[in-house]
Amino acid sequence: MSFWCLGEEEIDIDDPDFWQKWAKKAELDVDLMNKDNRIIDAPRQRKQTKRYGNEDGEFELSDLDLEEDEEAPVPRRSSWTRVECFRAEKNLLIYGWGQWKDVITSGRFKTKVSERDVEAISRTILVYCLHHYKGDEKVKVFIRDLIKASATRERIPSEERDATYTPLPTTGKTKTRSKKGKTSNKNKSAIALFEVSSEWRTCDPETLILDEGYKKHLQHHCNK
């Protein structure tokens, strides 16, 4: 039996190479015919996801990781209340300069206070007391060295300072005073001390302490 292909040449249908010869005459790619079209040999490619409403182009999925919302930084404090100053001062006398963690632990502050806060309060108190201290000159030199080292290490850009920022109390309970009391809750939460800047040598110490009662307290005790 024979098979007539394209009216040109007979190909024996019993020929073991029948299909190859027929495909050649028909100009077909045998290798392509034998290949399973369901198998894809091409390397797998990641499809990029187009952002909704983005007509400018496409971006990688990893770009989503860079679009996390950034929280506004909490302003750094540069002012404190009289109660905070008293607590810092009391425990500074107990534990000594630089023991800020112990001062915070024993201070029982009603608001959240950091080691930087305690050091800033202590540094400002020293600047004010140095101005009113009338004792040994060697003590003054020692105090100046403490202030200088602390002020040099802690330089805060003016734009990062917030003299009005005071965190909320850590507990909801507040003490009340009678009408005959000398102080009120408003006075306790009022700003009593401003942090001294790196220009502590030329600043007016009287502008650092706002609370007149606390001023008298420091003036009295710094010469004991």
Short mmCIF file of C-alpha atoms in Angstrom, two decimals:
data_model
loop_
_atom_site.label_atom_id
_atom_site.label_comp_id
_atom_site.label_asym_id
_atom_site.label_seq_id
_atom_site.Cartn_x
_atom_site.Cartn_y
_atom_site.Cartn_z
CA MET A 1 0.00 0.00 0.00
CA SER A 2 1.26 3.44 -0.83
CA PHE A 3 0.34 6.99 0.14
CA TRP A 4 0.47 9.88 -2.31
CA CYS A 5 1.81 13.03 -0.66
CA LEU A 6 1.08 16.43 -2.18
CA GLY A 7 0.85 14.81 -5.62
CA GLU A 8 4.61 14.49 -5.99
CA GLU A 9 6.20 11.40 -4.50
CA GLU A 10 4.76 8.13 -3.29
CA ILE A 11 5.56 7.14 0.29
CA ASP A 12 5.01 3.56 1.35
CA ILE A 13 2.65 3.56 4.28
CA ASP A 14 4.46 0.53 5.67
CA ASP A 15 7.72 2.46 5.69
CA PRO A 16 8.93 2.68 9.34
CA ASP A 17 9.97 6.28 8.62
CA PHE A 18 6.63 7.12 7.05
CA TRP A 19 5.73 9.94 9.41
CA GLN A 20 9.17 11.54 9.30
CA LYS A 21 9.16 11.52 5.51
CA TRP A 22 5.63 12.77 5.34
CA ALA A 23 6.39 15.60 7.79
CA LYS A 24 9.47 16.55 5.81
CA LYS A 25 7.44 16.80 2.62
CA ALA A 26 4.82 18.83 4.47
CA GLU A 27 7.61 21.03 5.93
CA LEU A 28 6.64 20.28 9.55
CA ASP A 29 8.99 20.32 12.57
CA VAL A 30 8.98 16.75 13.88
CA ASP A 31 10.70 17.67 17.15
CA LEU A 32 8.06 20.28 17.80
CA MET A 33 5.30 17.77 17.05
CA ASN A 34 6.74 15.22 19.47
CA LYS A 35 7.00 17.79 22.25
CA ASP A 36 4.24 17.89 24.85
CA ASN A 37 2.82 21.37 24.73
CA ARG A 38 1.67 21.03 28.31
CA ILE A 39 5.27 21.09 29.59
CA ILE A 40 6.85 24.54 29.81
CA ASP A 41 10.64 24.55 29.82
CA ALA A 42 11.03 28.30 30.01
CA PRO A 43 12.27 29.63 33.38
CA ARG A 44 9.55 30.72 35.74
CA GLN A 45 9.12 34.46 35.98
CA ARG A 46 7.55 36.44 38.81
CA LYS A 47 4.73 38.61 37.72
CA GLN A 48 4.80 42.14 38.98
CA THR A 49 1.66 43.37 40.64
CA LYS A 50 0.32 46.68 39.51
CA ARG A 51 -0.87 48.95 42.26
CA TYR A 52 -4.51 49.94 42.03
CA GLY A 53 -4.83 53.29 40.37
CA ASN A 54 -1.15 53.41 39.44
CA GLU A 55 -0.89 54.27 35.76
CA ASP A 56 2.77 55.21 35.81
CA GLY A 57 4.16 51.70 35.93
CA GLU A 58 4.67 48.58 37.96
CA PHE A 59 6.64 47.83 41.09
CA GLU A 60 7.95 44.79 42.92
CA LEU A 61 6.01 43.30 45.80
CA SER A 62 8.97 43.99 48.04
CA ASP A 63 8.25 47.69 47.66
CA LEU A 64 5.30 47.23 49.97
CA ASP A 65 7.68 46.67 52.86
CA LEU A 66 9.00 50.20 52.45
CA GLU A 67 5.60 51.81 52.74
CA GLU A 68 5.04 51.24 56.44
CA ASP A 69 3.49 54.09 58.31
CA GLU A 70 5.98 56.05 60.38
CA GLU A 71 4.88 57.25 63.79
CA ALA A 72 5.59 60.82 64.74
CA PRO A 73 8.46 60.97 67.24
CA VAL A 74 7.66 61.99 70.79
CA PRO A 75 9.25 65.37 71.53
CA ARG A 76 12.14 65.34 73.96
CA ARG A 77 11.35 67.04 77.22
CA SER A 78 13.23 70.11 78.35
CA SER A 79 11.07 71.16 81.30
CA TRP A 80 9.88 69.46 84.48
CA THR A 81 7.59 70.08 87.43
CA ARG A 82 8.61 70.90 90.99
CA VAL A 83 7.62 67.43 92.20
CA GLU A 84 9.82 65.81 89.57
CA CYS A 85 12.71 68.09 90.52
CA PHE A 86 12.34 67.31 94.22
CA ARG A 87 12.30 63.56 93.58
CA ALA A 88 15.33 63.73 91.29
CA GLU A 89 17.24 65.94 93.74
CA LYS A 90 16.47 63.78 96.76
CA ASN A 91 17.65 60.55 95.15
CA LEU A 92 20.64 62.25 93.53
CA LEU A 93 21.87 63.05 97.04
CA ILE A 94 21.33 59.41 98.04
CA TYR A 95 22.86 57.56 95.07
CA GLY A 96 25.24 60.13 93.62
CA TRP A 97 25.96 61.54 90.18
CA GLY A 98 25.51 59.19 87.25
CA GLN A 99 23.36 56.62 89.07
CA TRP A 100 20.32 57.55 87.02
CA LYS A 101 18.68 54.12 87.04
CA ASP A 102 18.71 54.03 90.84
CA VAL A 103 17.32 57.56 90.97
CA ILE A 104 14.42 56.56 88.72
CA THR A 105 13.74 53.30 90.57
CA SER A 106 13.59 54.95 93.99
CA GLY A 107 12.10 58.23 92.80
CA ARG A 108 8.59 56.86 92.26
CA PHE A 109 7.89 59.43 89.60
CA LYS A 110 4.23 59.88 88.69
CA THR A 111 5.12 60.42 85.05
CA LYS A 112 7.43 58.45 82.80
CA VAL A 113 10.95 59.79 83.30
CA SER A 114 14.03 58.63 81.40
CA GLU A 115 17.67 58.58 82.46
CA ARG A 116 18.24 61.53 80.14
CA ASP A 117 15.49 63.45 81.95
CA VAL A 118 17.02 62.81 85.36
CA GLU A 119 20.48 63.83 84.17
CA ALA A 120 19.09 67.01 82.59
CA ILE A 121 17.29 67.94 85.82
CA SER A 122 20.40 67.25 87.88
CA ARG A 123 22.64 69.22 85.53
CA THR A 124 20.34 72.24 85.65
CA ILE A 125 20.15 72.10 89.45
CA LEU A 126 23.95 72.10 89.62
CA VAL A 127 24.17 75.13 87.33
CA TYR A 128 21.75 77.05 89.53
CA CYS A 129 23.42 75.99 92.79
CA LEU A 130 26.87 76.83 91.42
CA HIS A 131 25.67 80.40 90.89
CA HIS A 132 24.64 80.73 94.55
CA TYR A 133 27.28 78.55 96.19
CA LYS A 134 29.69 80.53 98.42
CA GLY A 135 31.96 77.73 99.57
CA ASP A 136 35.30 76.20 98.62
CA GLU A 137 36.64 77.00 95.17
CA LYS A 138 37.75 73.39 94.70
CA VAL A 139 34.14 72.29 95.09
CA LYS A 140 33.14 74.77 92.39
CA VAL A 141 35.76 73.35 90.04
CA PHE A 142 34.48 69.82 90.68
CA ILE A 143 30.89 70.91 89.98
CA ARG A 144 31.92 72.68 86.77
CA ASP A 145 33.63 69.52 85.55
CA LEU A 146 30.46 67.49 86.12
CA ILE A 147 28.33 70.05 84.29
CA LYS A 148 30.78 70.36 81.39
CA ALA A 149 31.01 66.61 80.82
CA SER A 150 27.23 66.21 80.93
CA ALA A 151 26.47 69.24 78.72
CA THR A 152 29.07 68.20 76.12
CA ARG A 153 27.63 64.70 75.89
CA GLU A 154 24.02 65.88 75.75
CA ARG A 155 23.63 68.37 72.92
CA ILE A 156 20.02 68.72 71.83
CA PRO A 157 19.09 70.66 68.68
CA SER A 158 16.70 73.48 69.51
CA GLU A 159 14.09 72.17 67.07
CA GLU A 160 13.86 68.92 69.05
CA ARG A 161 13.18 70.66 72.35
CA ASP A 162 9.67 71.18 73.64
CA ALA A 163 9.52 73.25 76.79
CA THR A 164 5.76 72.78 77.07
CA TYR A 165 5.68 69.00 76.73
CA THR A 166 4.79 67.12 79.91
CA PRO A 167 3.68 63.45 79.80
CA LEU A 168 0.50 62.37 81.49
CA PRO A 169 0.72 60.81 84.97
CA THR A 170 1.20 57.05 85.00
CA THR A 171 -1.71 56.67 87.44
CA GLY A 172 -5.12 58.26 87.39
CA LYS A 173 -5.11 59.11 91.08
CA THR A 174 -4.28 62.65 92.10
CA LYS A 175 -4.06 64.11 95.56
CA THR A 176 -6.24 67.04 96.47
CA ARG A 177 -5.51 69.77 98.95
CA SER A 178 -7.92 71.68 101.12
CA LYS A 179 -8.62 75.34 100.50
CA LYS A 180 -6.21 76.17 103.32
CA GLY A 181 -3.38 74.31 101.62
CA LYS A 182 -0.41 76.26 100.35
CA THR A 183 -0.31 74.55 96.97
CA SER A 184 -2.82 73.21 94.47
CA ASN A 185 -2.81 70.55 91.79
CA LYS A 186 -2.20 73.22 89.16
CA ASN A 187 0.98 74.34 90.92
CA LYS A 188 2.19 70.74 91.16
CA SER A 189 1.83 70.24 87.42
CA ALA A 190 3.25 73.65 86.50
CA ILE A 191 6.69 73.87 84.93
CA ALA A 192 9.33 74.60 87.57
CA LEU A 193 12.62 74.02 85.75
CA PHE A 194 13.93 74.46 82.21
CA GLU A 195 16.83 72.35 81.01
CA VAL A 196 20.06 74.29 80.75
CA SER A 197 21.59 74.31 77.28
CA SER A 198 25.19 73.68 76.29
CA GLU A 199 25.74 77.44 76.78
CA TRP A 200 25.47 77.01 80.54
CA ARG A 201 28.48 79.25 81.24
CA THR A 202 26.84 82.35 79.80
CA CYS A 203 23.16 81.76 80.57
CA ASP A 204 21.29 83.48 83.40
CA PRO A 205 20.66 80.75 86.03
CA GLU A 206 17.63 82.63 87.33
CA THR A 207 15.81 81.95 84.07
CA LEU A 208 16.22 78.19 84.53
CA ILE A 209 14.08 77.91 87.67
CA LEU A 210 10.56 79.30 87.40
CA ASP A 211 9.18 78.18 90.75
CA GLU A 212 10.08 80.77 93.41
CA GLY A 213 9.65 78.27 96.22
CA TYR A 214 12.06 75.85 94.59
CA LYS A 215 14.54 78.66 94.02
CA LYS A 216 14.59 79.45 97.75
CA HIS A 217 14.94 75.78 98.55
CA LEU A 218 18.04 75.40 96.35
CA GLN A 219 19.61 78.63 97.56
CA HIS A 220 19.21 77.54 101.16
CA HIS A 221 20.48 73.98 100.80
CA CYS A 222 23.38 74.55 98.40
CA ASN A 223 25.31 76.38 101.14
CA LYS A 224 24.65 73.88 103.93
#
